[in-house]
Coordinates of C-alpha atoms (C1' of nucleotides) in Angstrom, one line a residue:
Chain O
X1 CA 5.3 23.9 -0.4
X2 CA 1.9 22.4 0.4
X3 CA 0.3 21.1 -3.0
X4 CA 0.8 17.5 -3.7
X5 CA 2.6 15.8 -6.2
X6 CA 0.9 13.0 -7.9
X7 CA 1.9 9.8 -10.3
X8 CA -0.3 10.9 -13.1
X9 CA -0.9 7.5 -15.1
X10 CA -1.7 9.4 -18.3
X11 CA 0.9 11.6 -18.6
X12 CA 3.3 9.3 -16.8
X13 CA 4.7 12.1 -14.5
X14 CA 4.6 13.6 -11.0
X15 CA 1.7 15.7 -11.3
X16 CA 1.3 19.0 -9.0
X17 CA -2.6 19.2 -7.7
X18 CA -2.1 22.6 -6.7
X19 CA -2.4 24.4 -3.9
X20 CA -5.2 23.8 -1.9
X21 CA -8.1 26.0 -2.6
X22 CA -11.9 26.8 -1.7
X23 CA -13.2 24.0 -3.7
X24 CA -13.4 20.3 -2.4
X25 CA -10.8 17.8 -4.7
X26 CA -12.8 15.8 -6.5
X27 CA -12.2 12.7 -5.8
X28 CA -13.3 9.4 -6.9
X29 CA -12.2 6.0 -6.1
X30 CA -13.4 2.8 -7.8
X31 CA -14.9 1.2 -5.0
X32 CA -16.0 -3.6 -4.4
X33 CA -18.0 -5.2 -6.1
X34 CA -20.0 -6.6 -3.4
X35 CA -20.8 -10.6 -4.3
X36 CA -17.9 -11.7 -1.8
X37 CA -15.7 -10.9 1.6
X38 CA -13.1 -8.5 0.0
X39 CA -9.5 -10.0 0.0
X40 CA -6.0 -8.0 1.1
X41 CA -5.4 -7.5 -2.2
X42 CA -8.7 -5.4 -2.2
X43 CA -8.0 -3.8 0.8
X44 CA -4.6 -2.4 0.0
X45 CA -6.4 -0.5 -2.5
X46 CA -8.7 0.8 -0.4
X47 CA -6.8 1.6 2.6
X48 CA -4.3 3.4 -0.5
X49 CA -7.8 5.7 -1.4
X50 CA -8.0 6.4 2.6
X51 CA -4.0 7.1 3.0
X52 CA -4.5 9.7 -0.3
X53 CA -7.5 11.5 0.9
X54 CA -6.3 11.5 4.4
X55 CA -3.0 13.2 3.1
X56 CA -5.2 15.8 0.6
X57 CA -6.7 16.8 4.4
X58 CA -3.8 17.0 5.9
X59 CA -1.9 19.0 3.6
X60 CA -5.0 21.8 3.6
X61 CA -7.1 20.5 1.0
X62 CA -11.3 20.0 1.2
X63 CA -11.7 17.3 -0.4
X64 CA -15.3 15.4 -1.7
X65 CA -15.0 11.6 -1.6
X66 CA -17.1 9.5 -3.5
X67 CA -16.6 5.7 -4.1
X68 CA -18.8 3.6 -5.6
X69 CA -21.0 -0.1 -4.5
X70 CA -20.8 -2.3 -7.7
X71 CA -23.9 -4.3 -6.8
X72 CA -25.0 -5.4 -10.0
X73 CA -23.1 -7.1 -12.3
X74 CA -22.6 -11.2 -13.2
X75 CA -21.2 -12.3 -10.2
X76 CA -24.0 -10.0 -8.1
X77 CA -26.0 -11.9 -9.9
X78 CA -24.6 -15.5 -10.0
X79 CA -24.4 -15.1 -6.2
X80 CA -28.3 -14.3 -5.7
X81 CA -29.5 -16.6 -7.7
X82 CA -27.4 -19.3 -5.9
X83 CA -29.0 -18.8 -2.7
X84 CA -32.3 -17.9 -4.2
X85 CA -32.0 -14.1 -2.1
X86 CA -32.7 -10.8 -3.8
X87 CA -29.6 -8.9 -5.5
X88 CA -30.1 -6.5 -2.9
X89 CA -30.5 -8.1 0.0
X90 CA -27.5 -10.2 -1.2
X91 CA -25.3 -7.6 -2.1
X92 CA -26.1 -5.8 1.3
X93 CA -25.1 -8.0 3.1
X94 CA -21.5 -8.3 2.1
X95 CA -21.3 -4.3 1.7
X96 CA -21.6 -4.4 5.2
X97 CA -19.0 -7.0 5.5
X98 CA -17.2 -4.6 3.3
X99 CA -17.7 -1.5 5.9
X100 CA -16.9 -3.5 8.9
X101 CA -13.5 -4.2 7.3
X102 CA -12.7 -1.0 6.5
X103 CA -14.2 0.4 9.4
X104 CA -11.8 -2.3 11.5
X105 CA -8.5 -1.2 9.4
X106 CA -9.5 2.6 10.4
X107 CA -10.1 3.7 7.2
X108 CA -12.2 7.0 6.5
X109 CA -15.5 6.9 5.2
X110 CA -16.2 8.0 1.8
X111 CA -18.4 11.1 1.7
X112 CA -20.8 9.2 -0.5
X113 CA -21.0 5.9 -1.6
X114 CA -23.3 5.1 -3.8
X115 CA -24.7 1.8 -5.2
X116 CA -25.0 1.4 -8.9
X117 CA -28.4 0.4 -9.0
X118 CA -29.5 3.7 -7.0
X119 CA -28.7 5.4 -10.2
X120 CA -30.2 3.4 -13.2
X121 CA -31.9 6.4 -14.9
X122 CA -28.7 8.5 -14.8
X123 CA -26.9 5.8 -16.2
X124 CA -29.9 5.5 -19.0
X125 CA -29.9 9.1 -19.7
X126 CA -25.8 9.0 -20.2
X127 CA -26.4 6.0 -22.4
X128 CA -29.4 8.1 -24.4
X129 CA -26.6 11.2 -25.0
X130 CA -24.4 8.7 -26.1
X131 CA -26.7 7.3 -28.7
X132 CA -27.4 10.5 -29.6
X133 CA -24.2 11.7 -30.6
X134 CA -24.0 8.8 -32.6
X135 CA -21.2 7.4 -30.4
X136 CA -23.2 4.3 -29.4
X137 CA -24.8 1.9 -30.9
X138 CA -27.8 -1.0 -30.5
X139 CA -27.2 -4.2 -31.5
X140 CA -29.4 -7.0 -32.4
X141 CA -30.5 -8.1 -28.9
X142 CA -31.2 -5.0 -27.6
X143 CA -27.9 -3.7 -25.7
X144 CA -26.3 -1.2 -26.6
X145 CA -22.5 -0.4 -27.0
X146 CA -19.9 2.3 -27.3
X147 CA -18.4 2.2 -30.8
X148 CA -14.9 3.0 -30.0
X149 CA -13.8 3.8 -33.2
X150 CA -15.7 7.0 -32.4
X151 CA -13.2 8.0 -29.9
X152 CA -9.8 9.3 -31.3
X153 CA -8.3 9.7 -27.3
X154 CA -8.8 5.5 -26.9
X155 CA -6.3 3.7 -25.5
X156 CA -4.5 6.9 -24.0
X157 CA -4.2 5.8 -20.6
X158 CA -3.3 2.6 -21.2
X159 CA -0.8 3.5 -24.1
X160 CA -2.3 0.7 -25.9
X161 CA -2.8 2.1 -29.7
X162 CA -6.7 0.5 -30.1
X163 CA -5.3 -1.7 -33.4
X164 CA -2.5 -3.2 -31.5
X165 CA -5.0 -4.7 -29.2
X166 CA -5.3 -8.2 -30.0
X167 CA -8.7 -9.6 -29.9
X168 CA -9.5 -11.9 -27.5
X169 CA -6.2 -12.5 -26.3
X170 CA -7.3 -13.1 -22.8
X171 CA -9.1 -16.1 -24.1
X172 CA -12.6 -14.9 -23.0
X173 CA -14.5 -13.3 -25.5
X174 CA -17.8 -14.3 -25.0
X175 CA -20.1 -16.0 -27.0
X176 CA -22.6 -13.3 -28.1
X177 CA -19.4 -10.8 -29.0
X178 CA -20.7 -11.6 -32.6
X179 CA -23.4 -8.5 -31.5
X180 CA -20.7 -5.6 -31.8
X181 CA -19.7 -4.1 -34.5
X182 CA -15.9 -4.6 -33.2
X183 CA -14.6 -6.7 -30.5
X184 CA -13.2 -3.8 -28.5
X185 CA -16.1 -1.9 -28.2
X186 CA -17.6 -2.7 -24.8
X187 CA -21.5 -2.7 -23.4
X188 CA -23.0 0.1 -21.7
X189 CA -26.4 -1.4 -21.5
X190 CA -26.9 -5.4 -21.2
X191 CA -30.1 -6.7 -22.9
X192 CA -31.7 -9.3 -20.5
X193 CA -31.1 -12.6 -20.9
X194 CA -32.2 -15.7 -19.2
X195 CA -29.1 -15.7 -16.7
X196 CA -30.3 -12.4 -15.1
X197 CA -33.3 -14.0 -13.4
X198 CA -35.2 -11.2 -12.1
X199 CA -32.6 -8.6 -12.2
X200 CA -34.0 -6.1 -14.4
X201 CA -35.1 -2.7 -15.5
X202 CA -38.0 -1.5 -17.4
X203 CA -36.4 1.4 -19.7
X204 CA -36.3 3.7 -22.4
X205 CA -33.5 1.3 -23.4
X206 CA -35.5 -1.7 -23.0
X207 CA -35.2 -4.2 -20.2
X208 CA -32.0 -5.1 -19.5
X209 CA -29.5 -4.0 -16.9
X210 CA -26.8 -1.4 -16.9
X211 CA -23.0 -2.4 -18.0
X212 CA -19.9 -2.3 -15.5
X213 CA -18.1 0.8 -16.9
X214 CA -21.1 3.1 -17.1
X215 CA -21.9 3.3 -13.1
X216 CA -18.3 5.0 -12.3
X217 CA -19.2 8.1 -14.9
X218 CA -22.6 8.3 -14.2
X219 CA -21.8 8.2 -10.2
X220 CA -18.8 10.7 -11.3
X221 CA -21.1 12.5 -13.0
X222 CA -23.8 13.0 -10.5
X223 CA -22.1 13.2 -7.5
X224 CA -18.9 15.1 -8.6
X225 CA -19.8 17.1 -12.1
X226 CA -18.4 15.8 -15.4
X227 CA -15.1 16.8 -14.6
X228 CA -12.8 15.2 -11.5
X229 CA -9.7 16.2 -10.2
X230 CA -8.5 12.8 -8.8
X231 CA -9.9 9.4 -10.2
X232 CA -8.1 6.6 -8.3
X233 CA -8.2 2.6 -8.9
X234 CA -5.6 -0.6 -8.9
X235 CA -3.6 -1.3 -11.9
X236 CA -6.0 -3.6 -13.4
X237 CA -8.6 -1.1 -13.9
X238 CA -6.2 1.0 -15.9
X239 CA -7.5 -1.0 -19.3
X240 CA -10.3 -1.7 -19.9
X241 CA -12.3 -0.1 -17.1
X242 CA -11.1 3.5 -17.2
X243 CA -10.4 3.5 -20.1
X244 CA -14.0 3.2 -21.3
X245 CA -15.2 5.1 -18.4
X246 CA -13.2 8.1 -20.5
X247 CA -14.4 7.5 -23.5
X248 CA -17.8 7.4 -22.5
X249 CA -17.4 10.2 -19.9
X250 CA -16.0 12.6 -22.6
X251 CA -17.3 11.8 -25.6
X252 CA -20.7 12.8 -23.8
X253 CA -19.6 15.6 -22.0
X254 CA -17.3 17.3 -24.1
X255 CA -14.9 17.8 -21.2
X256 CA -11.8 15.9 -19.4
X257 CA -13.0 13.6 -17.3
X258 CA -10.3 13.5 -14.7
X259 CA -7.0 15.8 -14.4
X260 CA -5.2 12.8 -12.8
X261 CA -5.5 9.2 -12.9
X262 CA -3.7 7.2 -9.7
X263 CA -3.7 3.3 -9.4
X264 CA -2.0 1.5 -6.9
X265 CA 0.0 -1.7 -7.8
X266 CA -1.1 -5.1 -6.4
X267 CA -0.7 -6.7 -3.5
X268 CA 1.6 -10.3 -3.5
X269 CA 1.4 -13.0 -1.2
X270 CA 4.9 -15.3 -0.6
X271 CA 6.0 -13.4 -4.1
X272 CA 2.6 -14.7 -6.0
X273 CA -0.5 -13.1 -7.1
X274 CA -3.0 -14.5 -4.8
X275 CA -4.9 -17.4 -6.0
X276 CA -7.4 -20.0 -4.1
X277 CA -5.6 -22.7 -5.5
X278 CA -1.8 -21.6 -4.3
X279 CA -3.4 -20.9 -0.4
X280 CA -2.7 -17.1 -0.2
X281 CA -5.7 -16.0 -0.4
X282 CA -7.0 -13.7 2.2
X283 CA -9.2 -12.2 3.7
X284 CA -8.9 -9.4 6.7
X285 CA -10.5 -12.1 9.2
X286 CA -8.0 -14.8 8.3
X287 CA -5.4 -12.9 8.9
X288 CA -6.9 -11.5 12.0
X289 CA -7.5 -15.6 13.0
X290 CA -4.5 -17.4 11.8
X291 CA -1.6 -14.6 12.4
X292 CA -3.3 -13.3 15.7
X293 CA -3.0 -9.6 13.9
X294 CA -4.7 -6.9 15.1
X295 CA -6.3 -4.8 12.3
X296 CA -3.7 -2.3 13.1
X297 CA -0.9 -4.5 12.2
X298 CA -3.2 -5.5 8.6
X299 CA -3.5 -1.4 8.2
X300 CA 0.9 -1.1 8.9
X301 CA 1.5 -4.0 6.6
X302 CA -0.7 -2.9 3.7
X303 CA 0.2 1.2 3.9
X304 CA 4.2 0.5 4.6
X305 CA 5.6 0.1 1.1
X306 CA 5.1 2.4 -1.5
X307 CA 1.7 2.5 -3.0
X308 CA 2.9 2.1 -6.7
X309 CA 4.9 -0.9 -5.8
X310 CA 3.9 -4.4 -5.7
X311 CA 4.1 -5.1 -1.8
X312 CA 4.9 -8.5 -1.0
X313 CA 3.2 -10.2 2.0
X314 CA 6.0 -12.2 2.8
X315 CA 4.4 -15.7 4.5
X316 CA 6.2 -18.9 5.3
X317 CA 4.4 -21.8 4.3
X318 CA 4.8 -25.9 5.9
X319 CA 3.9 -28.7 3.8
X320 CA 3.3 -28.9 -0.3
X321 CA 0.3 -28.9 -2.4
X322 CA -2.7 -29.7 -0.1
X323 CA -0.9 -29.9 3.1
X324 CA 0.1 -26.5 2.6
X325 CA -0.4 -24.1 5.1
X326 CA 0.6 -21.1 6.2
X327 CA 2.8 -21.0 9.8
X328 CA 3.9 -17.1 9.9
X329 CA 3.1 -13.9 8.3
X330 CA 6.5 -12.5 8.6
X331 CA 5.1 -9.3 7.3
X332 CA 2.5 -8.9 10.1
X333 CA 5.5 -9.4 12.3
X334 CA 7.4 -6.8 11.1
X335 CA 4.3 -4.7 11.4
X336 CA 3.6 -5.7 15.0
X337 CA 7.6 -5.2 15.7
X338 CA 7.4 -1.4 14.4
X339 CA 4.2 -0.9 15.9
X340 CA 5.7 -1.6 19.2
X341 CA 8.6 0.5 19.1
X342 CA 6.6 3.9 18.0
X343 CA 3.7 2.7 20.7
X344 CA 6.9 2.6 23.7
X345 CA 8.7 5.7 22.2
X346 CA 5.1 7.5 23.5
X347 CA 5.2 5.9 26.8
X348 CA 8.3 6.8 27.3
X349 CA 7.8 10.3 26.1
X350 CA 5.9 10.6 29.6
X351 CA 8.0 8.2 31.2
X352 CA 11.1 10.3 30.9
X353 CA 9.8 13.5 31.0
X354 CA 12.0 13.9 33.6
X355 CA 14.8 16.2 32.9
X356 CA 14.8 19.9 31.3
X357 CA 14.6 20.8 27.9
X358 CA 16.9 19.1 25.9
X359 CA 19.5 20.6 23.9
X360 CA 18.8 20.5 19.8
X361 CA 15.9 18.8 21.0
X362 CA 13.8 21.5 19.1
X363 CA 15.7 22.0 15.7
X364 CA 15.9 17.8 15.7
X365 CA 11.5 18.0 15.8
X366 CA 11.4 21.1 13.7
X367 CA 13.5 18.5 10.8
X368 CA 11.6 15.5 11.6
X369 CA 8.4 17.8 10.6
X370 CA 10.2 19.0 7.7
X371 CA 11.1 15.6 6.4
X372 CA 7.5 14.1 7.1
X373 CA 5.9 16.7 5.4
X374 CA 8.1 16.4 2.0
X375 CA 7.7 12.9 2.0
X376 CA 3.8 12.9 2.3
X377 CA 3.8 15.6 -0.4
X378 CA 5.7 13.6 -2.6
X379 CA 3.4 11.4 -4.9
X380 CA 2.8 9.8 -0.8
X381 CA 5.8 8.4 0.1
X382 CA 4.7 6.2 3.1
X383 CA 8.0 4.2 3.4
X384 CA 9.8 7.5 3.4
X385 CA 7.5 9.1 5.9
X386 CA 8.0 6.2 8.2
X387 CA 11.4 6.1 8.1
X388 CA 11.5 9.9 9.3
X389 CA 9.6 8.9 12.7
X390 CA 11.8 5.9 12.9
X391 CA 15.2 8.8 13.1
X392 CA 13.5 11.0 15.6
X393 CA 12.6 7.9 17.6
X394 CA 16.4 6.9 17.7
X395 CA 17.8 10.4 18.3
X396 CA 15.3 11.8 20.8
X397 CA 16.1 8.4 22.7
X398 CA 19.3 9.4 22.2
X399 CA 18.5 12.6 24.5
X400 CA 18.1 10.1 27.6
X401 CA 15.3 12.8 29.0
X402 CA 13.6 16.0 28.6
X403 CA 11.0 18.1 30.0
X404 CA 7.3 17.8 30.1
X405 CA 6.8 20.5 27.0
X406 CA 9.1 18.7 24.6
X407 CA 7.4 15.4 25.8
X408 CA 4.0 17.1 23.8
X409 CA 5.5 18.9 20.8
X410 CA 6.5 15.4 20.0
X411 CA 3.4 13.8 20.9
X412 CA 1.3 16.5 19.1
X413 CA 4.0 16.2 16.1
X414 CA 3.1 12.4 16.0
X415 CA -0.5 13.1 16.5
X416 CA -0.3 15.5 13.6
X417 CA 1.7 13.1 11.2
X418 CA -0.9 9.8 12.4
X419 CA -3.4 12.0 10.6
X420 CA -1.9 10.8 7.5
X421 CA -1.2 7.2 8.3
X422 CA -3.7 6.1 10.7
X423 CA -1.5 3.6 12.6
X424 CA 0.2 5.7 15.2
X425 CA -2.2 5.8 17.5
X426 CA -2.5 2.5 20.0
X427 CA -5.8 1.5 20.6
X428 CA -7.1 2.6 23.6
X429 CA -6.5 0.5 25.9
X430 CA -6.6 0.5 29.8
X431 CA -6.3 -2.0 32.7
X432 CA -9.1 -3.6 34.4
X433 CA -9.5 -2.8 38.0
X434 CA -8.3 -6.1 39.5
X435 CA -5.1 -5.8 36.9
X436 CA -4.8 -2.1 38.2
X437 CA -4.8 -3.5 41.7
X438 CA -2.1 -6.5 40.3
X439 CA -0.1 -3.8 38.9
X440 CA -0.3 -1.1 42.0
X441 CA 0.6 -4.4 44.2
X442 CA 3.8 -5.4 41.8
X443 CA 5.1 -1.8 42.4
X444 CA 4.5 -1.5 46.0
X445 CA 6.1 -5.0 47.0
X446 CA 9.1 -3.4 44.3
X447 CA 9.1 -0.5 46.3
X448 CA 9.4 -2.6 49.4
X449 CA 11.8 -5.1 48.0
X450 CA 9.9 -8.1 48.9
X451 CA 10.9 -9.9 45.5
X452 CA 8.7 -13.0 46.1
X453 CA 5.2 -10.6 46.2
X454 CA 6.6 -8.9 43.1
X455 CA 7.3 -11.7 41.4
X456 CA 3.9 -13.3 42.4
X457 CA 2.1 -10.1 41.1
X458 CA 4.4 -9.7 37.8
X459 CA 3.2 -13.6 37.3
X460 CA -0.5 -12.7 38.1
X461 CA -0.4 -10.2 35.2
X462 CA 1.3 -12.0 32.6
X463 CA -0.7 -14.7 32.7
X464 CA -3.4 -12.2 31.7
X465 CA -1.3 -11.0 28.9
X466 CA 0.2 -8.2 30.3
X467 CA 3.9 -7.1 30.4
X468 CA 5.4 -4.7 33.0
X469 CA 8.5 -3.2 32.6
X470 CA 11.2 -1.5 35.2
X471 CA 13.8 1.1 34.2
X472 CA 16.0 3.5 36.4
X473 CA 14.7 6.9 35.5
X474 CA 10.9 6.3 34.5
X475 CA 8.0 5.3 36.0
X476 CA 6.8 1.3 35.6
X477 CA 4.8 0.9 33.0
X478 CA 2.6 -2.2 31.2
X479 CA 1.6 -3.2 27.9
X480 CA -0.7 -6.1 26.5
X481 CA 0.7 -8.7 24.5
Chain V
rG1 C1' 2.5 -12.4 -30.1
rG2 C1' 1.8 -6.9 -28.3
rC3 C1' 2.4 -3.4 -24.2
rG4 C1' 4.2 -2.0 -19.4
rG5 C1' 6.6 -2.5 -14.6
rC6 C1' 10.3 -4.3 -11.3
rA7 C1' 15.2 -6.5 -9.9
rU8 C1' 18.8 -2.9 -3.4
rA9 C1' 21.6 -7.0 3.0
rG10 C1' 18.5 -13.4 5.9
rC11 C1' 13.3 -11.0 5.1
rC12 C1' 10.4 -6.4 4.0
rA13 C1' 11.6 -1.7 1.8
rA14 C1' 13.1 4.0 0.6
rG15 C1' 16.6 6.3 -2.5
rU16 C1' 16.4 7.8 -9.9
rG17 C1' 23.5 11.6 -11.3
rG18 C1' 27.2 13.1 -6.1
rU19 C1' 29.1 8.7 -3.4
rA20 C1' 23.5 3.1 0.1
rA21 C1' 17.0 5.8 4.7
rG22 C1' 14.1 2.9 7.8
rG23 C1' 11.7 -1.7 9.9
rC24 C1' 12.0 -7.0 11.3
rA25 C1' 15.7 -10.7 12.4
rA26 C1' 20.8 -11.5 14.1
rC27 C1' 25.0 -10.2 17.1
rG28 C1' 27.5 -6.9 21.0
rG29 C1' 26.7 -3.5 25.1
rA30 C1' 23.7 -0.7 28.7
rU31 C1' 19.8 -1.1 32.1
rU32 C1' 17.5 -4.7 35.6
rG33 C1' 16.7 -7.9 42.4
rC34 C1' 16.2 -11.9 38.6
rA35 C1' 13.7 -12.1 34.0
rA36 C1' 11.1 -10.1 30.2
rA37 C1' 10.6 -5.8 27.9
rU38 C1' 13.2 -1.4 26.7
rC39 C1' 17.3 1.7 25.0
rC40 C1' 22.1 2.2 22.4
rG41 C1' 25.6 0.2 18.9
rU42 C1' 27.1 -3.2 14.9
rC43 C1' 25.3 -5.3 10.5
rA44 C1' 25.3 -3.9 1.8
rU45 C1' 33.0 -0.9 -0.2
rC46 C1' 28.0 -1.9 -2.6
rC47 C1' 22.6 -1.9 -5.3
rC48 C1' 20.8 -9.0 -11.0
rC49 C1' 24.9 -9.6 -15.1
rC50 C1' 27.9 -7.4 -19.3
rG51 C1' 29.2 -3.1 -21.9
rG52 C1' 28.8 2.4 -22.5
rU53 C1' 28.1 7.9 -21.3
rU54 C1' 30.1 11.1 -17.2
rC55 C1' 34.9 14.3 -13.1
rA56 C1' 31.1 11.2 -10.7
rA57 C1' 25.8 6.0 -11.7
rA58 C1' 22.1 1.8 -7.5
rU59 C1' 20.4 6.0 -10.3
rC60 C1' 21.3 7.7 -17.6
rC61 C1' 22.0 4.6 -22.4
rG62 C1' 22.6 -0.4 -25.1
rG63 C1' 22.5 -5.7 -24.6
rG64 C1' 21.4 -10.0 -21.5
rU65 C1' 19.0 -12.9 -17.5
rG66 C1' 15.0 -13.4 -14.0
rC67 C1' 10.3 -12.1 -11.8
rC68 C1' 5.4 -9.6 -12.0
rG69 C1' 1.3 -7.3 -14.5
rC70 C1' -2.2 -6.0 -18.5
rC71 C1' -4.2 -7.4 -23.5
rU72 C1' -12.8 -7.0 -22.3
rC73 C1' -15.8 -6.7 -16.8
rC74 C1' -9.9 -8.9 -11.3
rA75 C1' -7.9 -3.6 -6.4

RNA sequence: GGCGGCAUAGCCAAGUGGUAAGGCAACGGAUUGCAAAUCCGUCAUCCCCCGGUUCAAAUCCGGGUGCCGCCUCCA
């Protein structure tokens, strides 16, 4: 079996996609808001979109990826007017924050990723077929809303029935709420008001500027047709977000807006949601600065538990309330630890391709590939896949040696499964010509037997950061760190 | 108050009816000129607690305890 099984939030069950077909999966992620350096939290998601599409690939499908900017919106705005820049010159700037992130963590790029306010006269004409259909509504200042009452299906995803909501329960209903007709029914088009500065547009709707939920089904609608295949997002965004992006993508359309909704659980930090105030907040640079990880290790940490689990970033603080601070991300440990095993398992695939072919070596790979496959197909079961390379790591160590040809089934194998995870692969890395020559030396005086020029050399080249390593059997070999 | 999720070894984390994957750490061994690294092995009679269903439950049902999330713009 190839088709892949999917947590479907609506229906609450493994979904099958399919097999894979001629026609791209349509898939659509909810992408940043760009006001701010994105978080791990936010990047979890993200590099959850990149591990998904990357398995759709794998597995055989063509797949169309489009993810949205949100770069207009109250904090867009809050944030330009602070420093007095343009929204977009603002908001660009930290989108490419945002792409240098994921860029770092190895995520894929998006086949499109459009910015909201690329596409205010698609999100006007949806709001104009809305009104239309009598599904929508102007209020008093001049924005416009989606009268929910119109929309038997609301609250589907969710599984909220619409009465039991309670009103303002969050504690944030804002002041000029008194405009709807009923407090759950949510703006599509924002009359201006004094807070939005310049940020504006001239419309058939007035001037004003578009609201939140409308950009994702416009976007959808544009770039992917009014009907998806997979609509992805975190938890969060299950209510409100998409659910009004249903309501207001099929009540104009007619059709189903997405066969299957995915959302990936949040990210914890020390067993807590991260907050400012409780230090546990951050970003892919801090971690990068005060743990000494490697994107890599970020990318291992944030794909290695399940994606509909919370994950805990497990960190080990020093000091209460202000003198806290953070002495060791146990997680990124763990991460570097794994990272290191599967990165010498691939040395010493060459290392120790020594011997002859090794006996059950094959039906052992041919299971490994069997395993990996099933647990990638399987609503993505990273945890699961990982553990599978972690078995054939022990047992074809187990085989002491084998010949060159096994050596590359199982590299290509782990090739072939690093399509999915993105992680396998070390970063290129080679030595410097005077470390070659420190290395080359080391060997020779071993060679030789003249300890005290080996040692000197071996010295030389850890105090640049790199380890050498001597075994019976294989050929020396180095590695940084 | 309403809705939902989760509780598995020191830590992280799979497993959702057939008798506990994997990683980190720890400990033992092998290897090594020494060392580091590496490799192998050991490490949960048991899966938050109490009842129940079943030939059989970490897995299903009921109750309890604890934690987390959502309830209008937070991935």
């Amino acid at each position: 079996m190839t088709s892949l099984l999917l947590f479907d939030t609506l229906t609450r069950q493994k979904q099958d996609l399919g097999p894979p077909g001629q026609a791209p999966v349509r898939f659509y992620s909810c992408g940043p808001t760009v006001y701010n350096r994105v978080h791990v939290g936010n990047l979890r998601a993200f590099l959850f979109y990149d591990v998904l599409k990357r398995a759709l690939l794998w597995l055989g499908y063509p797949v169309r990826h489009v993810m949205n900017l949100t770069d207009v919106d109250d904090k867009t705005i809050k944030g330009s007017r602070a420093e007095s820049v343009s929204l977009r010159a603002f908001t660009e700037r930290y989108t490419e924050l945002f792409l240098k992130d994921m860029d770092a963590l190895g995520a894929l790029r998006p086949d499109v990723m459009p910015r909201a306010t690329d596409y205010v006269p698609q999100m006007v004409d949806l709001v104009q077929r809305l009104l239309d259909k009598g599904v929508a509504y102007r209020s008093d200042d001049g924005s416009v809303y989606f009268k929910i009452g119109a929309f038997p299906g609301y609250g589907r995803l969710s599984h909220l029935e619409a009465r039991t909501l309670q009103a303002g329960a969050g504690g944030r209903v804002a002041q000029d709420e008194y405009e709807k007709e009923d407090v759950q029914d949510f703006a599509l088009w924002k009359a201006w008001s004094e807070e939005d500065g310049d940020v504006a547009w001239d419309t058939a709707l007035g001037k004003g500027r578009p609201g939140w939920h409308l950009e994702c089904s416009a976007l959808a609608f544009e770039h992917l047709g009014e009907s998806l295949d997979i609509h992805a997002g975190g938890v969060d965004l299950v209510f409100p977000h998409h659910e009004n992006e249903i309501a207001q993508s099929e009540a104009a359309s007619g059709k189903t807006f997405s066969r299957l909704w995915v959302h990936n659980e949040h990210l914890l930090v020390g067993g807590q949601k991260m907050a400012k105030r409780l230090k546990n907040f951050f970003t892919l640079g801090d971690l990068v600065q005060l743990a000494g990880a490697t994107p890599r290790e970020v990318r291992y940490a944030l794909i290695s538990a399940h994606y509909r689990s919370q994950l805990n970033l497990q960190v080990t603080y020093e000091g209460e309330g202000e003198a806290r601070r953070p002495v060791r991300f146990d997680s990124l440990e763990v991460a570097r630890g794994a990272l290191r095993r599967l990165d010498q398992f691939r040395k010493d695939l060459q290392a120790k391709a020594t011997g002859e072919a090794p006996a059950g070596g094959a039906e052992r790979l041919a299971r490994a590939k069997d395993e990996y496959r099933e647990a990638v197909r399987d609503d993505l079961n990273v945890p699961r896949a990982l553990g599978v390379l972690f078995e054939l790591v022990t047992d074809v160590n187990k085989l002491g040696a084998w010949d060159a040809a096994y050596a590359r089934e199982v590299q290509a194998f782990l090739d072939d499964a690093d399509r999915v995870l993105g992680v396998l692969t070390p970063e290129p890395e080679a030595l410097a010509p005077d470390e070659q020559a420190l290395f080359e030396r080391w060997k020779a005086a071993r060679e030789a037997k003249d300890w005290a020029a080996a040692d000197e050399a071996r010295a030389a080249l850890q105090a640049k950061g790199i380890q050498v390593q001597a075994r019976k059997g294989s050929e020396p070999t180095w590695a940084r760190g």
